[in-house]
PDB file of C-alpha atoms in Angstrom:
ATOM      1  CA  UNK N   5       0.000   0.000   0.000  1.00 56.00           C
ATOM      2  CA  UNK N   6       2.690   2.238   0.547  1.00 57.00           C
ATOM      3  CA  UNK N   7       3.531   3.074  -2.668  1.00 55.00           C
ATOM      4  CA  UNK N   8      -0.028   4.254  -3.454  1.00 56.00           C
ATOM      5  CA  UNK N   9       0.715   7.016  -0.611  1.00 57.00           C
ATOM      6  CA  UNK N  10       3.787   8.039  -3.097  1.00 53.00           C
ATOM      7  CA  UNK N  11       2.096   8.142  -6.000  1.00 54.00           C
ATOM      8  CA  UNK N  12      -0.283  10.576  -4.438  1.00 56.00           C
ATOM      9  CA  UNK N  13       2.167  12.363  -2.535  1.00 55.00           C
ATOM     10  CA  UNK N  14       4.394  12.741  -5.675  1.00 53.00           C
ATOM     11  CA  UNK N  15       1.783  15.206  -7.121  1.00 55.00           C
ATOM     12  CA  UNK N  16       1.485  17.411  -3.766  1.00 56.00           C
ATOM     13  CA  UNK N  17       4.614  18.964  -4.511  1.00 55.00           C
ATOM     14  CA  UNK N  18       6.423  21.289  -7.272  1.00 63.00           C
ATOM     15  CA  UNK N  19      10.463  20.751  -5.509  1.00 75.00           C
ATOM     16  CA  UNK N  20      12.386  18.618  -7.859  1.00 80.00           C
ATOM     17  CA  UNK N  21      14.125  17.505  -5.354  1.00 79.00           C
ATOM     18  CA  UNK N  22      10.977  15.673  -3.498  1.00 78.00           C
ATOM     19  CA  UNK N  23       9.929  14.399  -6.483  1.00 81.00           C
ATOM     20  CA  UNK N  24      13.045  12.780  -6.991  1.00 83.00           C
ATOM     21  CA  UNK N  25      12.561  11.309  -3.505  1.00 83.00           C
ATOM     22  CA  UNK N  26       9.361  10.036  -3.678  1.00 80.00           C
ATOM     23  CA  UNK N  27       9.971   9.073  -7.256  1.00 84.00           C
ATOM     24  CA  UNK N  28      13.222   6.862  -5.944  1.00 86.00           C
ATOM     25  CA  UNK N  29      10.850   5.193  -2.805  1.00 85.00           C
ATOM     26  CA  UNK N  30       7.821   4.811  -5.251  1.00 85.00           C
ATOM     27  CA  UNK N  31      10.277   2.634  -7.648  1.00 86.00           C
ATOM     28  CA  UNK N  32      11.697   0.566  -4.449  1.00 89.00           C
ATOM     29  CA  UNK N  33       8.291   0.353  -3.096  1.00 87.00           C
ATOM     30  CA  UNK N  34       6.418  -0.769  -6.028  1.00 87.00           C
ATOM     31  CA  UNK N  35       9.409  -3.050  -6.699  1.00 89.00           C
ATOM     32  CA  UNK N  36       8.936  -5.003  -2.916  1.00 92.00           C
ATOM     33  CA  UNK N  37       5.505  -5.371  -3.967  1.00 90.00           C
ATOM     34  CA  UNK N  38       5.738  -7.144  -7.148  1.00 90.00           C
ATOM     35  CA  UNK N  39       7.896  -8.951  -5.661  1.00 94.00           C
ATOM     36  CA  UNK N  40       6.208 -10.573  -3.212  1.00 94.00           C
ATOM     37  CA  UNK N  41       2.574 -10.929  -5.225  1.00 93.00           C
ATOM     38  CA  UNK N  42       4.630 -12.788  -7.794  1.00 94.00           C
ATOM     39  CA  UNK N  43       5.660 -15.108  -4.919  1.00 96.00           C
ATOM     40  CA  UNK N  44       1.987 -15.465  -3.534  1.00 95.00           C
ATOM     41  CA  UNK N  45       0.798 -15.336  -7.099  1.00 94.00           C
ATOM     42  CA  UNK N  46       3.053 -18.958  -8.179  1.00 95.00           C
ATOM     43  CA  UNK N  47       1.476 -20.236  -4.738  1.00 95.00           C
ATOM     44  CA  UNK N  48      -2.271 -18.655  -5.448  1.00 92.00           C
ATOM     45  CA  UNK N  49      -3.872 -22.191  -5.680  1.00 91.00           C
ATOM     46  CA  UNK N  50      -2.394 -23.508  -2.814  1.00 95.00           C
ATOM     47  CA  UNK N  51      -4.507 -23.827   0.213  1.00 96.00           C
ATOM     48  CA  UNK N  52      -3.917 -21.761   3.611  1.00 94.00           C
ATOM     49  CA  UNK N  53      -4.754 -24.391   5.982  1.00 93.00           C
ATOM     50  CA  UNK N  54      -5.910 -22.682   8.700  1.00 93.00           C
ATOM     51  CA  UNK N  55      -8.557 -20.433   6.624  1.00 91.00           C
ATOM     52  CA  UNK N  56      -9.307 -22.974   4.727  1.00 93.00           C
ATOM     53  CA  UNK N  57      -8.994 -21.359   1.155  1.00 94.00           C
ATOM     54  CA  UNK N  58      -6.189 -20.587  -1.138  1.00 95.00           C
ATOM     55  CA  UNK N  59      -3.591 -18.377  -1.414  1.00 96.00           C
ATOM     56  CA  UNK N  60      -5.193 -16.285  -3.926  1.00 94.00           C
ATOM     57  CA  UNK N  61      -8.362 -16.356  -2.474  1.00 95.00           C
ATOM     58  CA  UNK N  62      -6.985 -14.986   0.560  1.00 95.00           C
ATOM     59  CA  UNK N  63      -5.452 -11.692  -1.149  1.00 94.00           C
ATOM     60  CA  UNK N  64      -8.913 -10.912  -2.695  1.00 94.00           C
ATOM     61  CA  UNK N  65     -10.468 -10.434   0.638  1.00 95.00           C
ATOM     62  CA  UNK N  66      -7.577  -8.460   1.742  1.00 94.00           C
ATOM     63  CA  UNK N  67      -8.082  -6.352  -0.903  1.00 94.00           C
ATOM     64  CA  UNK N  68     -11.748  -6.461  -0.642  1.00 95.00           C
ATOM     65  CA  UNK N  69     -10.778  -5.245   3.254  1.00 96.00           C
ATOM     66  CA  UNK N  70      -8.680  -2.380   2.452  1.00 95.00           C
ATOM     67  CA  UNK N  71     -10.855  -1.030  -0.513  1.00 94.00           C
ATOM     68  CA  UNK N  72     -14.261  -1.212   1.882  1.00 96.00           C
ATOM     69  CA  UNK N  73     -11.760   0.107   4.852  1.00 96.00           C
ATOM     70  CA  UNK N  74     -10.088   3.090   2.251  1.00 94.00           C
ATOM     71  CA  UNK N  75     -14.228   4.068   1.350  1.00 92.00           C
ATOM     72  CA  UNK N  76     -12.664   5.356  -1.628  1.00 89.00           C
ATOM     73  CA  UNK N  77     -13.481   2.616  -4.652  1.00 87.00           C
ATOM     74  CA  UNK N  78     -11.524  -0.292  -5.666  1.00 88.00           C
ATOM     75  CA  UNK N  79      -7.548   0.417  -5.525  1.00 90.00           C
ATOM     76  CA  UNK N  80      -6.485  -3.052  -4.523  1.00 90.00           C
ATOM     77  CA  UNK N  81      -6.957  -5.982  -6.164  1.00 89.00           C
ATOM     78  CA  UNK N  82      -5.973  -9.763  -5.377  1.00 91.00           C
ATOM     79  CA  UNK N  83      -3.541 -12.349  -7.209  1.00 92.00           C
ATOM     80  CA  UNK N  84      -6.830 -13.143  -9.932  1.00 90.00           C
ATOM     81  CA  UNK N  85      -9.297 -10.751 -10.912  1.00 87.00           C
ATOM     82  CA  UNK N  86     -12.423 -11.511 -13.386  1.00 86.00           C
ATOM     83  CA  UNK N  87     -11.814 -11.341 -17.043  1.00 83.00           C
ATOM     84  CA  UNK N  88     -11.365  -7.993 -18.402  1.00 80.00           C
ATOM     85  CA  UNK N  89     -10.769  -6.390 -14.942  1.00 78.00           C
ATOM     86  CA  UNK N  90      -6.927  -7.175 -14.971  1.00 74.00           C
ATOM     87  CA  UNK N  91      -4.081  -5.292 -16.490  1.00 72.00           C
ATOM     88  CA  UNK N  92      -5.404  -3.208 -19.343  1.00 74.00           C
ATOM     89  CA  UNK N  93      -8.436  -5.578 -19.472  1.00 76.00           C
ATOM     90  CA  UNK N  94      -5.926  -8.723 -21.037  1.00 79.00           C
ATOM     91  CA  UNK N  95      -5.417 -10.620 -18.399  1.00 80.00           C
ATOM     92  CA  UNK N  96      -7.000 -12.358 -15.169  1.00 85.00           C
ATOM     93  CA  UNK N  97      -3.010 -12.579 -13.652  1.00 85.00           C
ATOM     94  CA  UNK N  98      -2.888  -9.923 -11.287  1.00 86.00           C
ATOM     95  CA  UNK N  99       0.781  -9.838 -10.166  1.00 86.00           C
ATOM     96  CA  UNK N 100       1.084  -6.121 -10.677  1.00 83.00           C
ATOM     97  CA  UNK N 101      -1.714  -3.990  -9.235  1.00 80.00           C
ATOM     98  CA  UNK N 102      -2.808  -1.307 -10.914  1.00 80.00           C
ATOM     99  CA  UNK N 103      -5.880   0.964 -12.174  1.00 79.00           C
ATOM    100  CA  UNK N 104      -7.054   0.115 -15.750  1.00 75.00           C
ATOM    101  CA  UNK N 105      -4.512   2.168 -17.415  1.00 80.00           C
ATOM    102  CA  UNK N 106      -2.061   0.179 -15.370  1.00 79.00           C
ATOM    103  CA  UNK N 107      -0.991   2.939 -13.259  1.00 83.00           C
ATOM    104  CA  UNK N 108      -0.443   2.706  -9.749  1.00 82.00           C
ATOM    105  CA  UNK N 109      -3.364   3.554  -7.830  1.00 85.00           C
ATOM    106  CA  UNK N 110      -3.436   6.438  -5.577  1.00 87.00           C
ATOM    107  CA  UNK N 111      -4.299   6.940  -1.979  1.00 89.00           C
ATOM    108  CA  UNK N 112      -4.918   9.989   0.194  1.00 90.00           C
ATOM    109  CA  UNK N 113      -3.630  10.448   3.642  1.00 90.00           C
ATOM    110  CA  UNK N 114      -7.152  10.035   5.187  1.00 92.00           C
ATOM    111  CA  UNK N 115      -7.714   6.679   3.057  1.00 94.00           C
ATOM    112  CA  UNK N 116      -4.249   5.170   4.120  1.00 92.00           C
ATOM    113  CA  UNK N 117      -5.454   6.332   8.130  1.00 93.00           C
ATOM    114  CA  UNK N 118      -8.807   4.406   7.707  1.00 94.00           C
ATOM    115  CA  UNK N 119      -6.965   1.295   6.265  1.00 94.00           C
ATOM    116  CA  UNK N 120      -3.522   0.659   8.749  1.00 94.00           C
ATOM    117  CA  UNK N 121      -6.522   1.766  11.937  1.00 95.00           C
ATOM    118  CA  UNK N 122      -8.850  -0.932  10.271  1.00 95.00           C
ATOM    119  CA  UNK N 123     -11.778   1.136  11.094  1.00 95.00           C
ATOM    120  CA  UNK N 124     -12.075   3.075   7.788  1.00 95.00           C
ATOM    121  CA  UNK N 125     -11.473   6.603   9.912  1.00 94.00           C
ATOM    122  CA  UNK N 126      -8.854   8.442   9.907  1.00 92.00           C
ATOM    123  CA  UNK N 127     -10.263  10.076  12.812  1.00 91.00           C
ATOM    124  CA  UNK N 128     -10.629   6.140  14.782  1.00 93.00           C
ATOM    125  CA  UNK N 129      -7.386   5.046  15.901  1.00 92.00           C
ATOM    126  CA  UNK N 130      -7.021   0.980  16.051  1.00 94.00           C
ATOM    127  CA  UNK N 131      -5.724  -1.947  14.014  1.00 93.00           C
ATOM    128  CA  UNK N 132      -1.704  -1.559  13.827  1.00 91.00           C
ATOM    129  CA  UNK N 133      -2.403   1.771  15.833  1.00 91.00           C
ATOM    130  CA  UNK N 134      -4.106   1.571  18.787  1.00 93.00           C
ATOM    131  CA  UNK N 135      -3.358   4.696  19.921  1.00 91.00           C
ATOM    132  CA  UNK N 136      -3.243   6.238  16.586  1.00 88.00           C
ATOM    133  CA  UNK N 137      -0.353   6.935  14.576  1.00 87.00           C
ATOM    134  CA  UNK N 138       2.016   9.906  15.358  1.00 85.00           C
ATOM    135  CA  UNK N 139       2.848  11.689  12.512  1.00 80.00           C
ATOM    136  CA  UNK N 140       1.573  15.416  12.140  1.00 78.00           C
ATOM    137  CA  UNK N 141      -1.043  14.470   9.024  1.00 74.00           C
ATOM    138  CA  UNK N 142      -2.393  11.627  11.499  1.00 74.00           C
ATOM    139  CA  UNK N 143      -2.460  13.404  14.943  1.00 76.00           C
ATOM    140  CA  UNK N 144      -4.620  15.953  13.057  1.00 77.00           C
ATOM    141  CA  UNK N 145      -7.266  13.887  12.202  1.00 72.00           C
ATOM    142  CA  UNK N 146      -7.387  12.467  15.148  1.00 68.00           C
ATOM    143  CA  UNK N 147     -10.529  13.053  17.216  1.00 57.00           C
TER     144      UNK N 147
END
C-alpha cells in the first residue's frame, strides 16, 4: 500500500528535489511489492490451511478489506481478478496492481489512516495503531 501514498504524494509537490525522492521510494516500493505478489501469485492455488482457502483467495479479501476500509473505490486488487478487470483488461493474472490504465493507484492520507486503523477513519485510531499513529497528518485527524 505504501507506494499508493507516493504516487499521491508525488503530485502534492512542485520541488524537484521531493519528487526525486518520492519518485526513488515509489520505484523501491512498487518493486517489494511485485515482488512478493509474484511469490503469492506462483502459490495462489495452494490452500492456507488454517482459513481454509487458497492463497489467492486470501489476497482478494484483503483487498476487498482495504478497498471497503479506504471508502474510496476499488484500488487493490488480489492475485486473480475476473476477465477484463486485470491489467489493461488482457489478463486475469494480477501480479502487478494497478488501475485500468495500469498505473499505480493512488491513496490519500485520510484513506491510508482508515486502512492501517482498520476502522475506515482516519479520525478512529485501532488496528496496527491503537493509539493512533504519530505523525503530524495523522495526529490531526485524530478526534
Amino acid at each position: 500500500m505504501e507506494h499508493s501514498a507516493y504516487a499521491t504524494k508525488a503530485y502534492d509537490h512542485e520541488s524537484l528535489a521531493l519528487i526525486r525522492l518520492v519518485a526513488g521510494l515509489l520505484g523501491v516500493e512498487s518493486a517489494q511489492d511485485a515482488v512478493i505478489r509474484a511469490l503469492l501469485y506462483e502459490r495462489g492455488l495452494s490452500r492456507v490451511a488454517s482459513y481454509g482457502v487458497g492463497v489467492a483467495e486470501v489476497t482478494a479479501h484483503i483487498s476487498e478489506l482495504r478497498n471497503e476500509l479506504g471508502r474510496r473505490g476499488v484500488k487493490d486488487e488480489g492475485l486473480v481478478v475476473a476477465p477484463g478487470e486485470g491489467p489493461e483488461g488482457q489478463t486475469v493474472g494480477n501480479i502487478i496492481a494497478g488501475d485500468r490504465y495500469s498505473l499505480a493507484y493512488d491513496r490519500t492520507p485520510e484513506e491510508i489512516l482508515g486502512i492501517v486503523y482498520g476502522t475506515g477513519s482516519p479520525a478512529q485510531a485501532g488496528g496496527f495503531f491503537p493509539q493512533g499513529a504519530d505523525g503530524r497528518i495523522a495526529r490531526g485527524l485524530l478526534m
